[in-house]
Short mmCIF file of C-alpha atoms in Angstrom, two decimals:
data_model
loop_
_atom_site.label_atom_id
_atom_site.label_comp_id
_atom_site.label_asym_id
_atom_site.label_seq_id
_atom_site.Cartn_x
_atom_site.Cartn_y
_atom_site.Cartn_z
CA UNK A 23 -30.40 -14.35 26.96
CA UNK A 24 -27.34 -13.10 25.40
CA UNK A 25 -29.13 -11.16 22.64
CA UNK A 26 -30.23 -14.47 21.05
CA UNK A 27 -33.60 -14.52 19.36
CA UNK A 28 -34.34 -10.28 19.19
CA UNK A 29 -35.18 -9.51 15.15
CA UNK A 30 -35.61 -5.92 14.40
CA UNK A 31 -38.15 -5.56 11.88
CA UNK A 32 -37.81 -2.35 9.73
CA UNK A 33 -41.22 -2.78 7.43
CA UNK A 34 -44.27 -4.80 7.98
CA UNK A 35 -43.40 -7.33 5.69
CA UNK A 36 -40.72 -8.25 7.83
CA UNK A 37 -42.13 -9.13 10.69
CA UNK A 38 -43.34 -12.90 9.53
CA UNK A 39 -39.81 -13.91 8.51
CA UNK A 40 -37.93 -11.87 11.50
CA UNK A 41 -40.90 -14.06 14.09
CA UNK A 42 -40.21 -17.60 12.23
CA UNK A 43 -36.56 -17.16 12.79
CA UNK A 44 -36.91 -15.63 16.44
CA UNK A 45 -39.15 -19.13 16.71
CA UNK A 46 -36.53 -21.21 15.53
CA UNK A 47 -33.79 -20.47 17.25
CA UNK A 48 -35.92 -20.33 20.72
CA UNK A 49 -36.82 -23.80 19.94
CA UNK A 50 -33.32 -25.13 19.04
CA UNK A 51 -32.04 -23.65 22.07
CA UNK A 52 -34.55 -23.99 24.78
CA UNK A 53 -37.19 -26.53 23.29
CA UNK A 54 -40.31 -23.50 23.23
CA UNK A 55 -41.17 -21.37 20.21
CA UNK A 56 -42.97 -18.94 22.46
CA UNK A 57 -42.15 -15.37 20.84
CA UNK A 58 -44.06 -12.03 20.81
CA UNK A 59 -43.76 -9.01 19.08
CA UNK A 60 -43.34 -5.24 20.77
CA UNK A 61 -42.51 -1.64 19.91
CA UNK A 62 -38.88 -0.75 19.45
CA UNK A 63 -36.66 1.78 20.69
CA UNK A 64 -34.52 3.16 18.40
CA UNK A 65 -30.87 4.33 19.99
CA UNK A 66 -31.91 4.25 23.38
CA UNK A 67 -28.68 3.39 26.35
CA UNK A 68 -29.08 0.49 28.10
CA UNK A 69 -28.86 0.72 31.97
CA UNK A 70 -29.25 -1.79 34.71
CA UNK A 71 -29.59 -1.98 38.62
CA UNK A 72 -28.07 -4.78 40.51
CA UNK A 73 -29.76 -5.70 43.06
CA UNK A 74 -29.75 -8.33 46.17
CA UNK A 75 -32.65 -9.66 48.23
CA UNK A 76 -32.98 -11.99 50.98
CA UNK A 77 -35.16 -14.66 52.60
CA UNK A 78 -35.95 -11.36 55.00
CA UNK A 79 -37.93 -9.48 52.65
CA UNK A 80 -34.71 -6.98 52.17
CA UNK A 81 -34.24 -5.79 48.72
CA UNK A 82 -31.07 -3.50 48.06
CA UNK A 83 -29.73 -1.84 44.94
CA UNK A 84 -25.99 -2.12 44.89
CA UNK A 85 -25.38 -0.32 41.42
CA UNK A 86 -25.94 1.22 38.25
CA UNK A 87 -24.28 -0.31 35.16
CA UNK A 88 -24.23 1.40 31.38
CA UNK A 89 -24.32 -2.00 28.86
CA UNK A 90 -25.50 0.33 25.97
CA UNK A 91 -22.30 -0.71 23.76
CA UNK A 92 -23.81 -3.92 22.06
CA UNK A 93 -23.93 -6.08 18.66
CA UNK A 94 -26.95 -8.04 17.89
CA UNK A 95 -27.81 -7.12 21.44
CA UNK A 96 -25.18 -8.32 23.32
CA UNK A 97 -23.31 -6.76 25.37
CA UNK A 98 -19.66 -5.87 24.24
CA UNK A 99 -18.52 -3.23 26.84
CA UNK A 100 -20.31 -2.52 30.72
CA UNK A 101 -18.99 0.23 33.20
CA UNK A 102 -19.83 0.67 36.59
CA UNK A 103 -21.58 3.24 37.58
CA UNK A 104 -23.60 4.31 34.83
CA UNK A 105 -21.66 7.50 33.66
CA UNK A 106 -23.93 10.48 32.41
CA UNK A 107 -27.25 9.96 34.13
CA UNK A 108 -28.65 13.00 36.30
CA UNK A 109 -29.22 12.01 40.33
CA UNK A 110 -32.95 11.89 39.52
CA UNK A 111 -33.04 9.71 37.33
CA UNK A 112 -30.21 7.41 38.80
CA UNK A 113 -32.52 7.48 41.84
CA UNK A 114 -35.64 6.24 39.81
CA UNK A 115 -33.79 3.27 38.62
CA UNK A 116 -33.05 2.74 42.22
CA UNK A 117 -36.42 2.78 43.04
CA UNK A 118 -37.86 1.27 40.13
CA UNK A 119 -35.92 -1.96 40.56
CA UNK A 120 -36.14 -2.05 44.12
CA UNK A 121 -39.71 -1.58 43.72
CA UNK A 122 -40.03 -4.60 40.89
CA UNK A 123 -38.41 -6.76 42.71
CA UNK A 124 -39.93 -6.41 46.32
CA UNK A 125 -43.36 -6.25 45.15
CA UNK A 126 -42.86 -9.95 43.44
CA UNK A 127 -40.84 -11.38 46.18
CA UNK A 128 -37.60 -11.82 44.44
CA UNK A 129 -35.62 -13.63 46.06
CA UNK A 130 -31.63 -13.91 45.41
CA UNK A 131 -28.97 -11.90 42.84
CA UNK A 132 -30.39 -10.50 39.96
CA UNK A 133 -30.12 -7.59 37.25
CA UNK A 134 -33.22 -5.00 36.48
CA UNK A 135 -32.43 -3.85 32.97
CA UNK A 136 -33.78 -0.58 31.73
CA UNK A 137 -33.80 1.22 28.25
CA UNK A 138 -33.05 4.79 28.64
CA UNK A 139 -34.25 6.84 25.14
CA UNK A 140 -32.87 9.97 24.21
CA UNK A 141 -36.07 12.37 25.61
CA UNK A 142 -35.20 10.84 29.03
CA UNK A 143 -37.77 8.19 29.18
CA UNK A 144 -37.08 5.30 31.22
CA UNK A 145 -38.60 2.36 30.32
CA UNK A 146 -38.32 -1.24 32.02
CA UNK A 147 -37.09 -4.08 29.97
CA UNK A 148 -36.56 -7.37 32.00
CA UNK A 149 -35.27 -8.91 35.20
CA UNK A 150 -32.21 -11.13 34.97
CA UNK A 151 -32.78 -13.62 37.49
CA UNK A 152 -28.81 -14.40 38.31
CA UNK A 153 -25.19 -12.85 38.11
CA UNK A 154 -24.87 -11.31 34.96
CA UNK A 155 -21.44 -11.39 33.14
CA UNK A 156 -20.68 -7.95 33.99
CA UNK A 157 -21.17 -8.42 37.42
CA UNK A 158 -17.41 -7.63 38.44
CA UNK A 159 -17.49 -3.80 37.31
CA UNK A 160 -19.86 -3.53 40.02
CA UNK A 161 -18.09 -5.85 42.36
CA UNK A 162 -14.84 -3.05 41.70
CA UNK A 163 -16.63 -0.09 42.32
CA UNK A 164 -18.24 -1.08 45.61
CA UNK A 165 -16.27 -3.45 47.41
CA UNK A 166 -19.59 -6.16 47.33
CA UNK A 167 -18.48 -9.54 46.43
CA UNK A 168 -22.04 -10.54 44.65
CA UNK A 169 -21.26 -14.24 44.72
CA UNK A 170 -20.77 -14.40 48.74
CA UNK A 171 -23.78 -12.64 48.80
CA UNK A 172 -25.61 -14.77 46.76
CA UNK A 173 -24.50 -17.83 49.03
CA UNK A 174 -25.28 -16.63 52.07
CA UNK A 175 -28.59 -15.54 50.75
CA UNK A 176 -29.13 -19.70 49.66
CA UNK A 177 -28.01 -20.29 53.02
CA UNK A 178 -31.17 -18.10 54.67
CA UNK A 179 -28.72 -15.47 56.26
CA UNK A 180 -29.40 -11.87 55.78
CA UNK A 181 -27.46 -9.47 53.51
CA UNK A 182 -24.03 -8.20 55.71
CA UNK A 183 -25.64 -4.53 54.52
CA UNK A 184 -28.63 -2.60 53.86
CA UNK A 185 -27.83 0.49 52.29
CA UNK A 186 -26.58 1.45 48.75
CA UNK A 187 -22.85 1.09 48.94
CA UNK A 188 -21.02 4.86 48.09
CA UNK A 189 -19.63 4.08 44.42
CA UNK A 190 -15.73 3.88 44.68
CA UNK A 191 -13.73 4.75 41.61
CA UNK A 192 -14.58 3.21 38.18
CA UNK A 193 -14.27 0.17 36.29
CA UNK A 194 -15.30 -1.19 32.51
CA UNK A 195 -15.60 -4.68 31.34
CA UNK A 196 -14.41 -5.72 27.81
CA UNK A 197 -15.86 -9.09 26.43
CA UNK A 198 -13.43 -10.61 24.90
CA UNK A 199 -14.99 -12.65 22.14
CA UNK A 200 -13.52 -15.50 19.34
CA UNK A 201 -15.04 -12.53 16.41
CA UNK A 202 -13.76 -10.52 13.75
CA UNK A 203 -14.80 -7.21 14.04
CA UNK A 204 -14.08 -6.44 10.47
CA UNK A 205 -16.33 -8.47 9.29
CA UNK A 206 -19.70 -7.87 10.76
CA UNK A 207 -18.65 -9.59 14.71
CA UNK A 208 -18.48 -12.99 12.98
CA UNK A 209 -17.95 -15.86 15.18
CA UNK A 210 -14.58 -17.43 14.69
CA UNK A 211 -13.85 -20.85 16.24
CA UNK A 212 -10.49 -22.54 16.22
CA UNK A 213 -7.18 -22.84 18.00
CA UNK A 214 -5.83 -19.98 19.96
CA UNK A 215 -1.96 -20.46 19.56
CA UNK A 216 -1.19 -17.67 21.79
CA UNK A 217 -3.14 -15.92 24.49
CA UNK A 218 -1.20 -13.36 26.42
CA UNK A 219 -3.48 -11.37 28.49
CA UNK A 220 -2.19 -7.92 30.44
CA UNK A 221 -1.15 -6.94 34.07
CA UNK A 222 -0.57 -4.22 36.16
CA UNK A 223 -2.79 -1.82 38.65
CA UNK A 224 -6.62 -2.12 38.25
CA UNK A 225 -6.23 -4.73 35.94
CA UNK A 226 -8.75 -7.89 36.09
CA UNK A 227 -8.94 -11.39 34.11
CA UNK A 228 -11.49 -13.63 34.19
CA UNK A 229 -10.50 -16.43 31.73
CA UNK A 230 -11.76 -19.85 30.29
CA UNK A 231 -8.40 -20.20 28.09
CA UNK A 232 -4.87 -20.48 27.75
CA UNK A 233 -2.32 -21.01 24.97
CA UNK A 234 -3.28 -23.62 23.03
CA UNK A 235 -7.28 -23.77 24.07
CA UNK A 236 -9.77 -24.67 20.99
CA UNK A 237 -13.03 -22.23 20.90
CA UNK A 238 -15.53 -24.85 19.34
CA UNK A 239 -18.79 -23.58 16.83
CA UNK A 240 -21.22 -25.24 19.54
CA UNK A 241 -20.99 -22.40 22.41
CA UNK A 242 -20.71 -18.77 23.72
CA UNK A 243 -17.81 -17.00 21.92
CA UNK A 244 -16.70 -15.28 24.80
CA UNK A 245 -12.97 -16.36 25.91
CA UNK A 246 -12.69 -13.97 28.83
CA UNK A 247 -13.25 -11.05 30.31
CA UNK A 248 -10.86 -8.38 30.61
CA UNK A 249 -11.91 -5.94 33.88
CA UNK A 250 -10.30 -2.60 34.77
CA UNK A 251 -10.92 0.14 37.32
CA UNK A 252 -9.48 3.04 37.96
CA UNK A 253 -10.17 6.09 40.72
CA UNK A 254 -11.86 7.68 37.70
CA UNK A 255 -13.53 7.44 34.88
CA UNK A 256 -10.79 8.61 33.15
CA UNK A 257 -8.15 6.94 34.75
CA UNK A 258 -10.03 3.59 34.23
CA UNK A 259 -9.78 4.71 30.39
CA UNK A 260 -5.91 5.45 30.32
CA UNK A 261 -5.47 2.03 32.09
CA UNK A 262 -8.23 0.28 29.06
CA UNK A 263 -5.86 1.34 26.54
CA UNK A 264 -2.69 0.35 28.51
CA UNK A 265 -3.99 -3.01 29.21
CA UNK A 266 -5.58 -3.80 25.76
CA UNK A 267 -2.75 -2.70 23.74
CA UNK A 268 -0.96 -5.32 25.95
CA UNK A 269 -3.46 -8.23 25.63
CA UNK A 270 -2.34 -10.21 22.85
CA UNK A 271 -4.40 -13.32 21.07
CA UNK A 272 -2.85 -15.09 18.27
CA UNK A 273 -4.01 -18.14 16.39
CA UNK A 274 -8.24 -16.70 15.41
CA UNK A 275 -9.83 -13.58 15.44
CA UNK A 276 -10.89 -11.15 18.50
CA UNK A 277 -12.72 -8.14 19.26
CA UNK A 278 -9.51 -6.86 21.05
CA UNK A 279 -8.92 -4.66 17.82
CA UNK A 280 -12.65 -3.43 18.31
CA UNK A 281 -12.03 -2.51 21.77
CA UNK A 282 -8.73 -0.49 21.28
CA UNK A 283 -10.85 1.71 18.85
CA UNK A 284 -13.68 1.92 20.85
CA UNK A 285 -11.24 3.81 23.77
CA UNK A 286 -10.21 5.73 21.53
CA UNK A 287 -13.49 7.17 20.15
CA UNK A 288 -14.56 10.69 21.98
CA UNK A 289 -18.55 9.08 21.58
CA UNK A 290 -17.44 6.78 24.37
CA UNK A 291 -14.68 8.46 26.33
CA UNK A 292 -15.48 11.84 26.21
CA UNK A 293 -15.46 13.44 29.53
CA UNK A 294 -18.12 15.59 29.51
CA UNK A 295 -20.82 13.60 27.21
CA UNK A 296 -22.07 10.34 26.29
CA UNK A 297 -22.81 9.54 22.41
CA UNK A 298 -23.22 5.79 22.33
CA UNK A 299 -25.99 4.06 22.35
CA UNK A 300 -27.29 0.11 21.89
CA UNK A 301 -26.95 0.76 17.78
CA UNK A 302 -23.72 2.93 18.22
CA UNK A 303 -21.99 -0.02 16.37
CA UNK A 304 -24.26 -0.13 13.08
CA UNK A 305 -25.01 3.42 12.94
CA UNK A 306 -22.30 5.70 13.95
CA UNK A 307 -18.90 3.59 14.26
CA UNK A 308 -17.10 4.58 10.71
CA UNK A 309 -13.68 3.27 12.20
CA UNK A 310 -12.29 0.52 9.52
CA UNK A 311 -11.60 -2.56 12.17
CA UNK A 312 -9.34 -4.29 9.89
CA UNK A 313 -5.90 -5.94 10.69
CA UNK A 314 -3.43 -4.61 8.76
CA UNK A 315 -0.76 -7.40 7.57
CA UNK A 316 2.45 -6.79 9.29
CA UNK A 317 4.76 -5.76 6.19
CA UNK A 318 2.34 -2.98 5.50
CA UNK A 319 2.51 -1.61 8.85
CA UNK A 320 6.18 -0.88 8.74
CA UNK A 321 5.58 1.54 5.32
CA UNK A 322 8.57 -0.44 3.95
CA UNK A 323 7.24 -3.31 2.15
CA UNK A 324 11.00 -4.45 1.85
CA UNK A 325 10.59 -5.28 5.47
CA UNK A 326 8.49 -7.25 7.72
CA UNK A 327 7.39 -7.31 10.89
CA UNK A 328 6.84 -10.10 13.57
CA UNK A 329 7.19 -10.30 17.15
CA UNK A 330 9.63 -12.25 19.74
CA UNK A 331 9.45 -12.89 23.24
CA UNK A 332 12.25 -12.50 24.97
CA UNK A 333 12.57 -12.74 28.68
CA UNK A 334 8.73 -12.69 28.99
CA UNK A 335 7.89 -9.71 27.07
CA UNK A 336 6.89 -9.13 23.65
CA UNK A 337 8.96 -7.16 20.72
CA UNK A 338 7.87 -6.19 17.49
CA UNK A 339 11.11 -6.91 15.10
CA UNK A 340 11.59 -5.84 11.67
CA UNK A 341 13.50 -8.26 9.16
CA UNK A 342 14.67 -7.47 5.46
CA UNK A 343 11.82 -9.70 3.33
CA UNK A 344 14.62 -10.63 0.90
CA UNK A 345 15.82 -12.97 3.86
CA UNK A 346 12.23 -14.71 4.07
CA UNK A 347 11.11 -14.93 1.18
CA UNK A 348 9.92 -18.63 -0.42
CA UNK A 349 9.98 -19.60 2.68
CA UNK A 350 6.83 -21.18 3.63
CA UNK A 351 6.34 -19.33 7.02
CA UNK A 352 4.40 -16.80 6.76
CA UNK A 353 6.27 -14.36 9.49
CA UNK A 354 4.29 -11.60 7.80
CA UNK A 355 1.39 -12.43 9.73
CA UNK A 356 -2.24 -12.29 8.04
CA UNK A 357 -1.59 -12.70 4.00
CA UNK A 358 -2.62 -9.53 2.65
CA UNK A 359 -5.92 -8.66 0.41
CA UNK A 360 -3.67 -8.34 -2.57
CA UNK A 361 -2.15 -12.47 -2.09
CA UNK A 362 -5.26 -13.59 -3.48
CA UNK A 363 -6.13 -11.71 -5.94
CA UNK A 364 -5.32 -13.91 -8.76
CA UNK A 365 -7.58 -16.12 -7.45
CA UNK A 366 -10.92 -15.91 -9.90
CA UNK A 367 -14.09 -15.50 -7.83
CA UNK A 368 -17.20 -17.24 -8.58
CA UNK A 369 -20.42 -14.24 -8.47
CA UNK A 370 -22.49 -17.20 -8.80
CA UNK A 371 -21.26 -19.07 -5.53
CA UNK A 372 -22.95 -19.86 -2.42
CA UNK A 373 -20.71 -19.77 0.37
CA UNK A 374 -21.00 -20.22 4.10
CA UNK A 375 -19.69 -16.95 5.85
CA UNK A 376 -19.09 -18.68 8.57
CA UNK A 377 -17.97 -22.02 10.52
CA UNK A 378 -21.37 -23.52 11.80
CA UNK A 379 -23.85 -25.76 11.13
CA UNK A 380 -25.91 -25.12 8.09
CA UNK A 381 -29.43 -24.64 9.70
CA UNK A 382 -31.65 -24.22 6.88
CA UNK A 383 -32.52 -23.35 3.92
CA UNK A 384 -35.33 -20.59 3.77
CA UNK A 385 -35.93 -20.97 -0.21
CA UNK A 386 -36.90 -23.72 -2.22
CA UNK A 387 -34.44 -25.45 -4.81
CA UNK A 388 -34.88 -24.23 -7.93
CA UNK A 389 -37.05 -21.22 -6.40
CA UNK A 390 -36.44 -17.15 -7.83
CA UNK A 391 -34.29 -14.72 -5.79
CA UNK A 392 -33.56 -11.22 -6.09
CA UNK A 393 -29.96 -10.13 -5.25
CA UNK A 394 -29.32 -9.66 -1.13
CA UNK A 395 -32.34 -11.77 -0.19
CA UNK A 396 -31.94 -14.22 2.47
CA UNK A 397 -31.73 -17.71 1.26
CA UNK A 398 -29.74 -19.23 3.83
CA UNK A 399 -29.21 -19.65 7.95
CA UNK A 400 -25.74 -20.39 9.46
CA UNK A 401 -26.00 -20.92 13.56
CA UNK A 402 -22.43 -20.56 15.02
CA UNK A 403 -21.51 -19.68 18.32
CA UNK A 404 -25.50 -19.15 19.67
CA UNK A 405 -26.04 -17.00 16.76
CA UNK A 406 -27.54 -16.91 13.62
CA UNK A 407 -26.14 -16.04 10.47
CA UNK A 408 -28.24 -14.59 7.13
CA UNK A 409 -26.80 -16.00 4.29
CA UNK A 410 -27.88 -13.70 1.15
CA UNK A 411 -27.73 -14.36 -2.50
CA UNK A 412 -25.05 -13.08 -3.87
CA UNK A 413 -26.75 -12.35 -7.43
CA UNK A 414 -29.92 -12.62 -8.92
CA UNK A 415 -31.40 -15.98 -10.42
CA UNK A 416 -32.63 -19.46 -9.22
CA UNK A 417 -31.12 -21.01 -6.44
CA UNK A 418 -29.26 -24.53 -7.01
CA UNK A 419 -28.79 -26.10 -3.55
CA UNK A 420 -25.75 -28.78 -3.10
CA UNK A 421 -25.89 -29.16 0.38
CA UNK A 422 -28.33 -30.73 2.72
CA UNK A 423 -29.29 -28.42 5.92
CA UNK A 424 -28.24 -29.89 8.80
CA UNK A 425 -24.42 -30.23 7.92
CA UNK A 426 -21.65 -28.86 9.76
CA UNK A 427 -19.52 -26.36 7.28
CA UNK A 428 -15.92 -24.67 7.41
CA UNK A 429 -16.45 -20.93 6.52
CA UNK A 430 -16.21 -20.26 2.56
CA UNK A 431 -17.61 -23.81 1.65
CA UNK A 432 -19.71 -24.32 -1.12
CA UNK A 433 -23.18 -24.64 -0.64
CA UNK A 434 -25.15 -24.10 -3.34
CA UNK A 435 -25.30 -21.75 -6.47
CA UNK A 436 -27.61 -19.06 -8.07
CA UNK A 437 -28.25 -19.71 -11.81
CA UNK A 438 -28.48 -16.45 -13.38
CA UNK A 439 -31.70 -15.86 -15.70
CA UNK A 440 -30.28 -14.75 -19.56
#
C-alpha cells in the first residue's frame, strides 16, 4: 500500500537490484518478501471505482475518482468524479468493478483501481479491500457517508441504496504531507510550530495535528488532509487556491507549496483537457518548488518580511533589516542559499539526505564505485531513500547500518583513485 515497494526498472540489468530492494522493504514492513515482476505502463491516469457490497449479494458503484497525480506512486491529489473520461468508458469501470467484485463475493467498502493509458485502454490494477484515504471526495460529491455504510454492512443490514448516486458538484483532496517538494518529496520529520489550516465554503479538514505536534521518521508523512468541493470543477479549483494560499505550516517542510503550483498549472486545471498523468511529476512539472527566503521576496533586500497575527488573522509585515540585524532571530525566515556559502563542501562526503534510519549498505567497504551509483538505503517515513556516490572511487564506510541518522550526517566517504 501507499506506493511502498513498486521499483521501475528502466534496463534489464536493473531488475535484480530494483526486486532485492522491493524484497526488503516488503519484509521490514509486513514480515514476507513475496514480490513479482510485470509489464509497465508508462504515463497512464490512474482511476478508481468505489464500491459497496453487502451480506445480500448487492454490489454498487458509488463513484469514479482520478488519483493519477502521484510521487513514487502515491497519491498526492484525488478528485471526485473522474474529470475527462467519455460515458463509455466511465460505464466500463462501472461494470468492471462491479463485475470483480460480485463474482468473488466481496464483501464490505473497498476501491477497484484501474490504469487508464493514453490509447484508451483500461486495464485493472488491484482491489483495495477498505476506505481509501481519498474516500471523502467521493463522500462530497454524492452525499454517501462510506463509513456508516461500512458499519451497517458489519452489522448484516443492507445498503440504504441500490443505485449509482447522480454525482453532485466537485471536490479534490490535497495530501498534506511532512515533504519538501524542492527536493525530490523528501520526508521531513520534526516539530510543527505552527499549523494554521483554512476555512470557509466547501472547505474540509481532516487532521492528525495541531500547533506544536512532532511528525516522527517511524510513520506515514501525511499530517492531514485538506478536502474541497465546489458546484464545479472549476469552482472547486478557485476555492483550492483560496484555501491553500490560506493554509499555513510553520516549523518543517510541506507539500502545500507543491499544491499551490499544481492549481495553478493548465495540465491539471484546464477546463477543457486533462495532461497529467501518474509520472506528471518527474516528467513534465518544470515549476522550481523552492521557498524563497522572505527578504528576497520583498525585491528590497534592505527589508524583510515576516508575518503577525493579529486578532486571528495572519499579516505579512515588512521591517527595515538595519533594525534586525545581529540579532540572533532569524525573522527572515529560511536562511538563504547564499548564508552558507562560505561554508567549504566536502565532494568526497557521504551524507544522509535524509532523517531515517540507515538501512543498509548495498556496497562493500573498500569496494569500487562509479559516480551516481547507489551505495546506500535511507528508510524514512515508509519510504526508501537511494543514497548515491557523490564521486568516483572506493567507498570508506564510518557508520554501521542499522543507526538512526539526522539528515546531512556523515556516513562514510569515497576515496578518489589518483
Amino acid at each position: 500500500g501507499g506506493g511502498r515497494g513498486m521499483k521501475v526498472a528502466w534496463r534489464l540489468d536493473e531488475v535484480a537490484e530494483m526486486f532485492a530492494s522491493a524484497v526488503r522493504e516488503a519484509e521490514a514492513a509486513f514480515g514476507r518478501g513475496e514480490c513479482f515482476v510485470e509489464q509497465f505502463l508508462d504515463r497512464p491516469r490512474h482511476i478508481e471505482a468505489q464500491i459497496l457490497a453487502d451480506k445480500h449479494g448487492k454490489v454498487v458503484v458509488v463513484g469514479t475518482r482520478d488519483c493519477s497525480l502521484q510521487r513514487r506512486n502515491q497519491k498526492l491529489v484525488e478528485e471526485a468524479p473522474a474529470p475527462f473520461i467519455s460515458e463509455e468508458q466511465r460505464a466500463r469501470i462501472h461494470q468492471s468493478a462491479q463485475d470483480i467484485c460480485a463474482k468473488a463475493g466481496y464483501v464490505g467498502a473497498g476501491t477497484v483501481e484501474f490504469l487508464l493509458s493514453q490509447d484508451g485502454t483500461l486495464s485493472f490494477l488491484e482491489v483495495n479491500t477498505r476506505l481509501q484515504v481519498e474516500h471523502p471526495v467521493t463522500e462530497e460529491t454524492t452525499g454517501v457517508d462510506l463509513v456508516i455504510e461500512q458499519l451497517r454492512i458489519a452489522d448484516g443490514l443492507p445498503l440504504s441504496f441500490s443505485e449509482t448516486p447522480t454525482p453532485r458538484g466537485h471536490s479534490f483532496e490535497f495530501r498534506i504531507n511532512a515533504e519538501d517538494a524542492g527536493k525530490g518529496f523528501l520526508p521531513t520529520p520534526g516539530q510543527i510550530t505552527e499549523f494554521l489550516p483554512p476555512s470557509g465554503p466547501g472547505v474540509r479538514l481532516d487532521s492528525g495535528v495541531v500547533s506544536g505536534s512532532s511528525v516522527p521518521s517511524t510513520f506515514d508523512s501525511m499530517m492531514a488532509k485538506l478536502i474541497v468541493t465546489g458546484a464545479t470543477r472549476e469552482q472547486a479549483i478557485t476555492r483550492a487556491r483560496r484555501a491553500l494560499a490560506e493554509f499555513n505550516i510553520e516549523g518543517i517542510a510541506s507539500v502545500l507549496p507543491f499544491h499551490r503550483a499544481v492549481m495553478d498549472h493548465a495540465d491539471f486545471t484546464s477546463a477543457d483537457r486533462f495532461g497529467v498523468h501518474t509520472r506528471w511529476i518527474e516528467t513534465d512539472f518544470a515549476a522550481q518548488i523552492t521557498i524563497a527566503p522572505r527578504n528576497a521576496q520583498s525585491g528590497n533586500p534592505e527589508v524583510l518580511r515576516t508575518f503577525v497575527e493579529i486578532d486571528g488573522k495572519r499579516h505579512e509585515l515588512g521591517l527595515p533589516a538595519a533594525l534586525l540585524r545581529g540579532m540572533s532571530l532569524n525573522a527572515a525566515g529560511p536562511a538563504s542559499e547564499s548564508a552558507g556559502a562560505s561554508e567549504a563542501v566536502d565532494p568526497q562526503a557521504v551524507l544522509t539526505p535524509v532523517a531515517g534510519n540507515l538501512h543498509t549498505w548495498v556496497v562493500e567497504d573498500g569496494e569500487s564505485v562509479s559516480v551516481g551509483q547507489v551505495i546506500a538505503v535511507v528508510e524514512a517515513m515508509k519510504m526508501e531513500t537511494s543514497i548515491l556516490a557523490p564521486c568516483a572511487g572506493h567507498v570508506n564506510i564510518t557508520q554501521p547500518a542499522g543507526t538512526y541518522f539526522e539528515a546531512g550526517s556523515l556516513i562514510g566517504r569515497i576515496k578518489t583513485v589518483n
